[in-house]
Every structure is written in C-alpha cells, then in structure tokens.
mmCIF file of C-alpha atoms in Angstrom:
data_model
loop_
_atom_site.group_PDB
_atom_site.id
_atom_site.type_symbol
_atom_site.label_atom_id
_atom_site.label_comp_id
_atom_site.label_asym_id
_atom_site.label_seq_id
_atom_site.Cartn_x
_atom_site.Cartn_y
_atom_site.Cartn_z
ATOM 1 C CA MET A 869 301.157 205.318 109.976
ATOM 2 C CA VAL A 870 300.872 209.697 110.050
ATOM 3 C CA LYS A 871 303.593 210.936 111.420
ATOM 4 C CA VAL A 872 303.367 213.880 112.912
ATOM 5 C CA ARG A 873 305.800 215.301 115.306
ATOM 6 C CA LYS A 874 305.212 218.305 117.355
ATOM 7 C CA SER A 875 308.800 219.394 116.888
ATOM 8 C CA HIS A 876 307.879 220.219 113.130
ATOM 9 C CA ARG A 877 304.253 219.448 112.665
ATOM 10 C CA ALA A 878 303.448 222.299 110.283
ATOM 11 C CA ASN A 879 305.387 220.568 107.657
ATOM 12 C CA SER A 880 306.039 217.611 108.517
ATOM 13 C CA ALA A 881 302.794 214.729 107.782
ATOM 14 C CA THR A 882 303.926 212.642 106.183
ATOM 15 C CA LEU A 883 302.626 209.032 105.549
ATOM 16 C CA ASN A 884 304.505 205.582 106.691
ATOM 17 C CA ASN A 885 302.594 202.841 107.150
ATOM 18 C CA LYS A 886 299.517 202.414 107.209
ATOM 19 C CA ILE A 887 295.732 205.000 106.784
ATOM 20 C CA TYR A 888 293.270 203.434 107.113
ATOM 21 C CA LEU A 889 290.238 206.138 105.680
ATOM 22 C CA GLY A 890 286.460 205.158 105.873
ATOM 23 C CA ALA A 891 284.405 206.632 103.477
ATOM 24 C CA GLY A 892 281.358 207.553 104.294
ATOM 25 C CA ALA A 893 279.646 209.016 101.334
ATOM 26 C CA LEU A 894 283.060 209.256 99.199
ATOM 27 C CA VAL A 895 282.600 211.925 96.248
ATOM 28 C CA GLY A 896 285.136 213.536 93.469
ATOM 29 C CA PHE A 897 285.490 212.590 90.246
ATOM 30 C CA ILE A 898 288.001 209.114 89.676
ATOM 31 C CA ILE A 899 291.389 208.661 90.007
ATOM 32 C CA VAL A 900 293.431 206.323 87.401
ATOM 33 C CA LEU A 901 296.591 205.040 88.195
ATOM 34 C CA CYS A 902 298.429 204.313 84.988
ATOM 35 C CA THR A 903 301.973 206.233 84.550
ATOM 36 C CA THR A 904 304.926 204.535 86.517
ATOM 37 C CA THR A 905 308.642 206.113 85.959
ATOM 38 C CA GLY A 906 312.351 205.779 86.879
ATOM 39 C CA LYS A 907 312.986 202.563 88.751
ATOM 40 C CA ASN A 908 310.757 201.157 90.880
ATOM 41 C CA LYS A 909 309.048 204.723 91.403
ATOM 42 C CA THR A 910 305.171 205.764 90.727
ATOM 43 C CA GLN A 911 304.005 208.811 89.686
ATOM 44 C CA LEU A 912 300.752 209.577 89.876
ATOM 45 C CA LYS A 913 298.570 210.435 86.626
ATOM 46 C CA PRO A 914 294.614 211.570 87.203
ATOM 47 C CA GLN A 915 292.769 211.485 84.996
ATOM 48 C CA ARG A 916 288.592 212.920 85.062
ATOM 49 C CA ILE A 917 286.531 210.014 83.845
ATOM 50 C CA GLY A 918 283.010 212.484 83.359
ATOM 51 C CA SER A 919 280.977 213.808 80.550
ATOM 52 C CA SER A 920 282.977 214.997 77.681
ATOM 53 C CA ASN A 921 284.613 211.981 77.848
ATOM 54 C CA VAL A 922 285.315 208.899 74.685
ATOM 55 C CA LEU A 923 283.303 206.814 77.874
ATOM 56 C CA ASP A 924 280.164 208.622 76.979
ATOM 57 C CA ASP A 925 279.529 206.885 74.296
ATOM 58 C CA VAL A 926 279.864 203.519 76.104
ATOM 59 C CA SER A 927 276.349 202.277 77.953
ATOM 60 C CA GLY A 928 275.750 199.968 81.386
ATOM 61 C CA SER A 929 275.167 197.116 78.817
ATOM 62 C CA SER A 930 277.524 197.228 77.148
ATOM 63 C CA ILE A 931 279.867 197.344 79.862
ATOM 64 C CA MET A 932 278.861 194.743 81.733
ATOM 65 C CA SER A 933 278.098 192.444 78.911
ATOM 66 C CA ASP A 934 281.880 192.541 78.138
ATOM 67 C CA ARG A 935 283.108 192.855 81.472
ATOM 68 C CA LYS A 936 284.554 189.584 81.304
ATOM 69 C CA LYS A 937 286.615 190.234 78.623
ATOM 70 C CA ILE A 938 287.901 193.779 79.508
ATOM 71 C CA VAL A 939 289.045 191.818 83.030
ATOM 72 C CA GLN A 940 290.776 188.771 80.404
ATOM 73 C CA SER A 941 292.344 191.775 78.565
ATOM 74 C CA ASN A 942 293.886 192.391 81.482
ATOM 75 C CA LYS A 943 294.965 190.091 82.930
ATOM 76 C CA ALA A 944 297.088 189.332 80.383
ATOM 77 C CA ALA A 945 298.260 192.506 80.150
ATOM 78 C CA LEU A 946 299.299 192.890 83.610
ATOM 79 C CA VAL A 947 301.237 189.487 82.394
ATOM 80 C CA VAL A 948 302.885 191.027 80.094
ATOM 81 C CA ALA A 949 303.783 194.649 82.316
ATOM 82 C CA LYS A 950 305.161 191.746 85.097
ATOM 83 C CA GLN A 951 307.528 190.049 82.411
ATOM 84 C CA ARG A 952 308.594 193.170 80.502
ATOM 85 C CA ASN A 953 309.604 194.851 84.429
ATOM 86 C CA THR A 954 311.171 191.113 85.259
ATOM 87 C CA SER A 955 313.760 191.800 82.277
ATOM 88 C CA ASN A 956 314.462 195.613 81.861
ATOM 89 C CA SER A 957 313.201 197.635 84.814
ATOM 90 C CA ASN A 958 313.810 200.689 82.169
ATOM 91 C CA ALA A 959 311.221 199.645 79.864
ATOM 92 C CA GLU A 960 309.089 201.993 78.572
ATOM 93 C CA ARG A 961 305.711 202.907 80.063
ATOM 94 C CA PRO A 962 302.144 203.439 79.077
ATOM 95 C CA SER A 963 302.137 206.991 79.246
ATOM 96 C CA GLU A 964 297.951 206.494 79.883
ATOM 97 C CA CYS A 965 295.489 204.206 80.362
ATOM 98 C CA THR A 966 294.426 202.113 78.054
ATOM 99 C CA ARG A 967 290.195 202.478 76.889
ATOM 100 C CA ASP A 968 289.313 198.949 78.356
ATOM 101 C CA GLN A 969 290.577 199.947 81.315
ATOM 102 C CA LEU A 970 289.365 203.362 81.443
ATOM 103 C CA LEU A 971 285.921 200.871 81.272
ATOM 104 C CA THR A 972 286.791 198.888 83.482
ATOM 105 C CA VAL A 973 287.019 201.272 86.387
ATOM 106 C CA ARG A 974 283.520 203.172 85.288
ATOM 107 C CA SER A 975 281.687 199.766 85.383
ATOM 108 C CA HIS A 976 282.983 199.805 88.430
ATOM 109 C CA LEU A 977 282.250 202.971 90.160
ATOM 110 C CA TYR A 978 279.818 204.960 87.965
ATOM 111 C CA PRO A 979 281.574 208.253 88.072
ATOM 112 C CA ARG A 980 278.488 210.031 86.724
ATOM 113 C CA LEU A 981 276.409 209.368 89.390
ATOM 114 C CA SER A 982 279.683 210.664 91.425
ATOM 115 C CA LEU A 983 278.836 213.815 89.616
ATOM 116 C CA GLU A 984 275.375 214.039 90.464
ATOM 117 C CA SER A 985 275.131 213.359 93.825
ATOM 118 C CA LEU A 986 277.391 216.234 94.290
ATOM 119 C CA GLN A 987 275.313 218.378 96.374
ATOM 120 C CA SER A 988 273.651 215.429 98.400
ATOM 121 C CA PRO A 989 277.130 213.238 99.510
ATOM 122 C CA TRP A 990 275.153 211.953 102.328
ATOM 123 C CA GLU A 991 272.246 210.344 99.618
ATOM 124 C CA GLN A 992 274.795 207.870 99.545
ATOM 125 C CA LYS A 993 274.115 207.482 95.924
ATOM 126 C CA SER A 994 277.722 207.969 94.756
ATOM 127 C CA GLY A 995 279.508 204.714 92.751
ATOM 128 C CA ILE A 996 282.275 205.432 94.173
ATOM 129 C CA THR A 997 280.746 205.401 97.962
ATOM 130 C CA LYS A 998 278.370 202.395 97.398
ATOM 131 C CA MET A 999 282.011 200.635 96.657
ATOM 132 C CA THR A 1000 283.917 202.080 99.953
ATOM 133 C CA LYS A 1001 280.987 202.563 102.052
ATOM 134 C CA CYS A 1002 281.728 199.871 104.055
ATOM 135 C CA PRO A 1003 285.313 199.796 104.240
ATOM 136 C CA ASN A 1004 286.677 195.553 105.108
ATOM 137 C CA PRO A 1005 289.841 196.615 106.734
ATOM 138 C CA SER A 1006 290.306 192.936 107.940
ATOM 139 C CA ASN A 1007 292.745 191.334 104.856
ATOM 140 C CA TRP A 1008 296.157 193.732 105.997
ATOM 141 C CA LEU A 1009 294.978 196.258 108.646
ATOM 142 C CA ASP A 1010 294.548 193.270 111.299
ATOM 143 C CA GLU A 1011 297.383 190.679 109.919
ATOM 144 C CA TYR A 1012 299.913 193.880 110.656
ATOM 145 C CA TYR A 1013 298.574 195.037 113.975
ATOM 146 C CA LEU A 1014 298.818 190.825 114.793
ATOM 147 C CA GLU A 1015 302.591 190.825 114.042
ATOM 148 C CA LEU A 1016 302.889 193.925 116.476
ATOM 149 C CA GLN A 1017 301.066 192.080 118.684
ATOM 150 C CA GLU A 1018 303.226 189.117 118.827
ATOM 151 C CA GLU A 1019 306.674 191.982 118.636
ATOM 152 C CA TYR A 1020 304.730 193.912 121.321
ATOM 153 C CA LYS A 1021 304.592 189.939 123.556
ATOM 154 C CA GLN A 1022 307.967 189.385 123.163
ATOM 155 C CA LEU A 1023 308.720 192.759 124.232
ATOM 156 C CA LYS A 1024 307.527 192.295 126.818
ATOM 157 C CA THR A 1025 308.486 188.894 127.333
ATOM 158 C CA SER A 1026 312.409 189.465 127.193
ATOM 159 C CA SER A 1027 311.980 192.926 129.499
ATOM 160 C CA SER A 1028 310.439 191.241 132.737
ATOM 161 C CA ASN A 1029 313.196 188.481 132.215
ATOM 162 C CA GLY A 1030 316.032 191.431 132.236
ATOM 163 C CA ASN A 1031 316.784 192.545 129.235
ATOM 164 C CA SER A 1032 316.727 194.797 126.376
ATOM 165 C CA ASN A 1033 314.381 196.044 123.871
ATOM 166 C CA SER A 1034 316.914 197.058 121.458
ATOM 167 C CA ASN A 1035 315.688 195.118 118.589
ATOM 168 C CA ILE A 1036 312.188 196.523 118.379
ATOM 169 C CA LYS A 1037 311.830 195.823 114.498
ATOM 170 C CA ASP A 1038 308.519 198.612 114.213
ATOM 171 C CA ASP A 1039 310.423 201.505 115.254
ATOM 172 C CA SER A 1040 306.327 202.492 116.351
ATOM 173 C CA LEU A 1041 305.911 200.385 119.748
ATOM 174 C CA ASN A 1042 308.646 202.844 120.768
ATOM 175 C CA PHE A 1043 306.108 205.427 121.126
ATOM 176 C CA PRO A 1044 302.220 204.807 122.779
ATOM 177 C CA PHE A 1045 299.537 204.347 120.287
ATOM 178 C CA VAL A 1046 297.812 207.466 119.571
ATOM 179 C CA GLY A 1047 294.717 206.830 117.221
ATOM 180 C CA MET A 1048 292.104 209.631 115.439
ATOM 181 C CA SER A 1049 288.156 208.613 114.630
ATOM 182 C CA VAL A 1050 287.482 211.823 112.512
ATOM 183 C CA GLY A 1051 283.369 210.615 112.250
ATOM 184 C CA CYS A 1052 283.234 208.476 115.251
ATOM 185 C CA ASN A 1053 279.517 207.936 115.327
ATOM 186 C CA LYS A 1054 278.503 204.543 117.433
ATOM 187 C CA GLY A 1055 282.099 204.212 118.562
ATOM 188 C CA PHE A 1056 282.046 201.115 117.332
ATOM 189 C CA ASP A 1057 285.572 201.396 114.804
ATOM 190 C CA ALA A 1058 287.120 203.152 116.984
ATOM 191 C CA LEU A 1059 286.258 200.955 120.227
ATOM 192 C CA ASN A 1060 287.704 198.577 118.210
ATOM 193 C CA THR A 1061 290.766 200.273 116.434
ATOM 194 C CA LEU A 1062 291.633 200.941 120.827
ATOM 195 C CA ARG A 1063 291.602 197.746 121.312
ATOM 196 C CA MET A 1064 293.412 196.742 118.017
ATOM 197 C CA GLY A 1065 296.852 199.351 118.808
ATOM 198 C CA THR A 1066 296.958 198.370 122.737
ATOM 199 C CA PHE A 1067 295.800 194.559 122.656
ATOM 200 C CA ASP A 1068 293.494 195.430 125.216
ATOM 201 C CA ALA A 1069 290.986 192.711 126.408
ATOM 202 C CA SER A 1070 288.956 194.342 128.281
ATOM 203 C CA LEU A 1071 287.528 196.782 125.972
ATOM 204 C CA VAL A 1072 285.032 194.465 124.806
ATOM 205 C CA LYS A 1073 281.749 195.277 121.470
ATOM 206 C CA SER A 1074 279.415 193.731 123.093
ATOM 207 C CA ASP A 1075 279.325 195.923 126.402
ATOM 208 C CA TRP A 1076 279.779 198.903 124.278
ATOM 209 C CA ASN A 1077 276.663 197.467 122.656
ATOM 210 C CA LYS A 1078 275.173 197.269 125.904
ATOM 211 C CA ALA A 1079 275.783 201.273 126.763
ATOM 212 C CA MET A 1080 274.914 202.524 123.613
ATOM 213 C CA THR A 1081 271.496 200.982 123.230
ATOM 214 C CA ASP A 1082 270.023 201.240 127.160
ATOM 215 C CA GLY A 1083 268.131 204.022 127.510
ATOM 216 C CA ASP A 1084 266.965 206.162 124.549
ATOM 217 C CA LYS A 1085 267.065 205.025 121.160
ATOM 218 C CA LEU A 1086 269.884 204.174 118.471
ATOM 219 C CA TYR A 1087 269.506 204.654 115.674
ATOM 220 C CA HIS A 1088 270.161 201.890 113.117
ATOM 221 C CA SER A 1089 274.323 201.323 112.266
ATOM 222 C CA VAL A 1090 274.087 200.982 107.749
ATOM 223 C CA CYS A 1091 277.559 198.693 107.928
ATOM 224 C CA LYS A 1092 276.217 196.845 110.852
ATOM 225 C CA GLN A 1093 279.420 197.756 112.528
ATOM 226 C CA SER A 1094 278.315 196.357 116.063
ATOM 227 C CA SER A 1095 278.266 192.874 114.712
ATOM 228 C CA THR A 1096 281.282 192.744 113.060
ATOM 229 C CA GLU A 1097 284.361 191.164 114.659
ATOM 230 C CA SER A 1098 287.251 192.755 117.100
ATOM 231 C CA PHE A 1099 290.425 192.325 117.021
ATOM 232 C CA GLN A 1100 291.820 188.707 118.648
ATOM 233 C CA VAL A 1101 294.186 189.718 121.692
ATOM 234 C CA ASP A 1102 296.349 187.225 122.284
ATOM 235 C CA GLU A 1103 295.897 185.394 125.275
ATOM 236 C CA GLU A 1104 298.794 185.758 127.157
ATOM 237 C CA LEU A 1105 298.583 189.442 126.893
ATOM 238 C CA VAL A 1106 294.965 188.684 128.606
ATOM 239 C CA LEU A 1107 296.159 186.830 131.429
ATOM 240 C CA LYS A 1108 299.097 188.762 131.646
ATOM 241 C CA GLN A 1109 297.018 192.252 131.429
ATOM 242 C CA GLN A 1110 299.298 194.185 130.085
ATOM 243 C CA PRO A 1111 298.184 196.031 127.355
ATOM 244 C CA ARG A 1112 300.032 198.988 125.368
ATOM 245 C CA GLU A 1113 299.397 202.209 126.314
ATOM 246 C CA GLY A 1114 297.293 204.427 124.280
ATOM 247 C CA SER A 1115 294.079 206.435 122.870
ATOM 248 C CA VAL A 1116 291.619 206.737 120.374
ATOM 249 C CA HIS A 1117 289.925 210.305 119.332
ATOM 250 C CA CYS A 1118 286.579 210.114 118.949
ATOM 251 C CA PHE A 1119 285.092 212.779 116.632
ATOM 252 C CA GLU A 1120 281.548 213.379 116.859
ATOM 253 C CA PRO A 1121 279.908 216.697 116.278
ATOM 254 C CA MET A 1122 275.941 215.359 116.456
ATOM 255 C CA PRO A 1123 274.689 216.827 119.703
ATOM 256 C CA ASN A 1124 273.030 213.170 120.811
ATOM 257 C CA THR A 1125 275.131 210.708 119.455
ATOM 258 C CA PHE A 1126 278.736 212.994 121.166
ATOM 259 C CA LYS A 1127 276.595 212.803 125.494
ATOM 260 C CA LYS A 1128 275.933 208.680 124.505
ATOM 261 C CA LEU A 1129 279.417 208.329 123.227
ATOM 262 C CA GLN A 1130 280.121 210.142 126.626
ATOM 263 C CA LYS A 1131 277.718 208.025 128.754
ATOM 264 C CA SER A 1132 278.778 205.143 127.618
ATOM 265 C CA ALA A 1133 282.414 205.738 127.784
ATOM 266 C CA GLU A 1134 282.435 206.652 131.256
ATOM 267 C CA SER A 1135 279.816 203.526 132.854
ATOM 268 C CA LEU A 1136 282.031 201.521 130.839
ATOM 269 C CA GLY A 1137 285.204 202.931 132.156
ATOM 270 C CA TYR A 1138 287.045 203.104 129.047
ATOM 271 C CA ASP A 1139 287.986 207.055 128.926
ATOM 272 C CA LYS A 1140 290.043 205.864 131.885
ATOM 273 C CA LYS A 1141 291.658 203.171 129.448
ATOM 274 C CA GLY A 1142 291.663 206.200 126.055
ATOM 275 C CA PHE A 1143 289.250 206.638 124.784
ATOM 276 C CA LYS A 1144 288.298 209.794 124.809
ATOM 277 C CA VAL A 1145 285.105 211.567 123.157
ATOM 278 C CA VAL A 1146 285.691 214.557 121.299
ATOM 279 C CA ASN A 1147 282.420 217.879 120.102
ATOM 280 C CA GLY A 1148 283.742 218.366 117.472
ATOM 281 C CA ALA A 1149 283.546 218.248 113.688
ATOM 282 C CA VAL A 1150 286.953 218.642 112.415
ATOM 283 C CA SER A 1151 288.421 220.582 108.875
ATOM 284 C CA LYS A 1152 291.352 222.630 107.631
ATOM 285 C CA ASP A 1153 290.042 225.376 109.379
ATOM 286 C CA GLU A 1154 288.425 226.224 112.713
ATOM 287 C CA GLY A 1155 285.886 227.568 113.572
ATOM 288 C CA LYS A 1156 281.644 227.255 114.378
ATOM 289 C CA THR A 1157 279.219 225.299 113.001
ATOM 290 C CA TYR A 1158 275.023 223.900 114.311
ATOM 291 C CA PHE A 1159 274.219 220.399 113.930
ATOM 292 C CA LYS A 1160 270.607 219.923 114.786
ATOM 293 C CA THR A 1161 269.129 218.597 118.454
ATOM 294 C CA LYS A 1162 266.407 216.402 117.416
ATOM 295 C CA LEU A 1163 267.749 213.657 115.649
ATOM 296 C CA GLU A 1164 268.128 210.422 117.489
ATOM 297 C CA ALA A 1165 271.649 209.931 119.018
ATOM 298 C CA GLY A 1166 273.700 207.447 116.211
ATOM 299 C CA VAL A 1167 271.578 209.362 113.235
ATOM 300 C CA GLU A 1168 274.194 208.241 110.219
ATOM 301 C CA ASN A 1169 274.225 210.381 107.249
ATOM 302 C CA GLN A 1170 274.860 213.959 108.563
ATOM 303 C CA GLY A 1171 278.391 216.319 108.406
ATOM 304 C CA LEU A 1172 278.830 220.107 107.610
ATOM 305 C CA GLY A 1173 277.435 219.762 104.015
ATOM 306 C CA ASN A 1174 274.344 219.672 105.433
ATOM 307 C CA ALA A 1175 274.717 221.242 108.983
ATOM 308 C CA CYS A 1176 272.000 223.983 110.406
ATOM 309 C CA SER A 1177 273.433 227.146 109.059
ATOM 310 C CA ALA A 1178 272.671 229.160 112.812
ATOM 311 C CA LYS A 1179 271.759 228.733 116.450
ATOM 312 C CA SER A 1180 268.686 228.132 117.187
ATOM 313 C CA THR A 1181 266.179 225.607 119.555
ATOM 314 C CA ASN A 1182 266.445 222.678 117.509
ATOM 315 C CA CYS A 1183 270.743 223.475 116.378
ATOM 316 C CA ASP A 1184 273.402 223.486 118.762
ATOM 317 C CA GLU A 1185 276.529 225.543 118.521
ATOM 318 C CA VAL A 1186 279.601 222.740 117.756
ATOM 319 C CA ASP A 1187 283.351 224.283 117.682
ATOM 320 C CA ILE A 1188 285.180 223.126 114.164
ATOM 321 C CA LEU A 1189 288.698 221.753 115.125
ATOM 322 C CA THR A 1190 292.269 220.979 112.838
ATOM 323 C CA LEU A 1191 294.041 218.177 113.738
ATOM 324 C CA GLU A 1192 296.176 219.869 113.670
ATOM 325 C CA LYS A 1193 296.294 222.238 116.605
ATOM 326 C CA TYR A 1194 294.079 219.650 117.971
ATOM 327 C CA VAL A 1195 297.070 217.032 118.353
ATOM 328 C CA ASP A 1196 299.267 220.255 119.808
ATOM 329 C CA ASN A 1197 297.102 220.708 122.432
ATOM 330 C CA HIS A 1198 295.540 217.369 123.863
ATOM 331 C CA VAL A 1199 298.021 214.399 122.498
ATOM 332 C CA ASP A 1200 300.976 213.762 125.002
ATOM 333 C CA SER A 1201 303.041 211.546 122.268
ATOM 334 C CA ASP A 1202 305.709 212.830 119.853
ATOM 335 C CA GLY A 1203 305.177 209.311 118.070
ATOM 336 C CA PRO A 1204 303.487 209.694 115.098
ATOM 337 C CA ILE A 1205 299.155 209.211 114.857
ATOM 338 C CA HIS A 1206 299.147 205.846 113.815
ATOM 339 C CA ILE A 1207 295.742 205.110 112.655
ATOM 340 C CA LEU A 1208 293.737 208.323 111.600
ATOM 341 C CA GLN A 1209 289.875 207.460 110.461
ATOM 342 C CA ILE A 1210 287.910 209.506 108.583
ATOM 343 C CA ASP A 1211 283.682 209.044 107.642
ATOM 344 C CA VAL A 1212 282.689 212.656 107.333
ATOM 345 C CA GLU A 1213 279.606 211.736 104.943
ATOM 346 C CA GLY A 1214 281.468 213.580 102.109
ATOM 347 C CA PHE A 1215 282.216 217.114 103.186
#
C-alpha cells in the first residue's frame, strides 16, 4: 500500500504493504539484488548487465544448454545460505552476484534486447517486457484481499450486533479504499481492482465488456483482461449488500478510449460506485501533450513516448497530471493509496 497523507504528502510517499505494477512495456537495465547487510536487513546493490561485461562472451544457446545445471547450482547455494543464516545471523554475506547467478538472470531477461528497444519501447521487444507485460497477481494480491474481506465481514457482523470495531488488525480498513490505475486502457483491471478493494459484487466484468464493445469497434486486448477471473466476493456480503466505501481513479490519455470508458461507466452506473475516469497522462511534472484521435478505442502501445508533437486535426490536447496534486485535489480520504497500477508503455 502506498501511504500518502494529505498533511505531508510532499515527502512521505512510502511503501507499506502491497503495490501492483503492471508493466505494459517495461525497459531498462536489470537490477540484480545480491548484497545483504546487517541483521534481517537487505541492501539493494544494482549491477548493470550491458554490452561490456563478463556475460558478452556467452551465447544464448550455451546459456540454455547449461540452464539446468545453473538452476541446480543456485538451489544448492540457497540451501547453504539458509543453513548459514540459521546458524549465524551475523555471518558474512557475499558482496556480489556469482557468475552463474548473472547468467541465470540474463537467460531469463535478455538485457541486450532491452537496450536495443529503448527508442521504441511500445514495440514490446524487450526481454524484461515479455516477462512482465501480463502480470497475474492472483498468487498474492487476491489472497491478501480475501483475508481482508474476511476481516471486513467480521467487522460488519460486530457492528450490526452493537460491538466495538477496536480489534481491527489491518488499519487500512479504517479508511475508504483508494486505487489508482495509470494507463487504464480498457478498464478491466481497474474495474476488478475496485471490485476487490470494495468487495462489491455488483461490479461485473462481463457487463463492462458488453458496454465497452457496444457500437464502435474495440481494439483487441493483448493480455485478454476481459476473460481473466474476477475477484470472488463473499456470498454473505453479496446478500447483505454491504460493500466497502471506495474508489478507483482510471487515468487514460487516449481520446477515443477515454470517451468509451466514460460512456461505459455512466451507462452502467459504475461512476456512482467509485469508478472515476480521468482524461489525462501522468508524469512527474504537469503540462500538456497531444494524442491521436483517429485510433480506435482501446488501442495499446501508445504513450507519452510516441505522442503527437503538436495539436492538429488528428491530435487532441491532453493534460499531463502529477499524482501528488491530483490526490490533493480529488481524493477526500486521508488514508493510503491502497493499490497503484502502472501501465505506461515504457515511459
């Protein structure tokens, strides 16, 4: 969870629990986390795997042929490391990654392709992009919110019985749910995030798909979000119709996609349930940019990196927003931003 308190937002954005970064076209150097220091603390030590290091003399084929051996070697190393940490928590840690560890990372992510695609990240050629472009958070994010849902259900039961809610284990339930989806596109992930954060079963992905595909053609979805499983809301909460208060802010700069999102939210009444559509791009500085108007709704691989250079008959002006100022002006809660989703096509 990203805590952003209104009283000191300028300097206090801290990661406190869960953050889900959906990487549409993530590019950059590989960060290898190798060094640990102190008791139960980790120091992040970045190492660049580029075109001038020890890995250059190894071909992809040799990496793949040795992959089993490398994996076995790493498993053995982890066992030894675990034994050492168990016997002596102050034991000396390795100062850098081993060659085998670096080879394993390179065999998975192919950093050279990332370097070559820096000028056109939206083409999704980077190995890092291919491994992260369609993340599935169900192995941890859904599990966390299912646990939170159970606690919320118990709180509602206690409240209806006239009991105090002083035994809240997760303090995020003290505040309305707030989600941010930067690069919202067709809105399926953002909608499921709102359903998950508010435990509101009336937010239905199939209904959203019908609204989004009604009329004009909708660009195909690379990650097929329209058909992925929705968050399972507890039947007791469905029957009692007791969703948690909350909102998801869906930032989408593409003109036709924004219009389709807004129309769908209004036609289904989801805008009254906390699904807020914002026509804007997000960056560290405010400003203006221009996006193409002739592209069909839901088009992907478009971002600030390949926006129009000026306004024209084919390009509309779009605001560039900062999250800090947007939250100050449009989010009433003093609580945390619970989930921040980012899919910005390499920007």
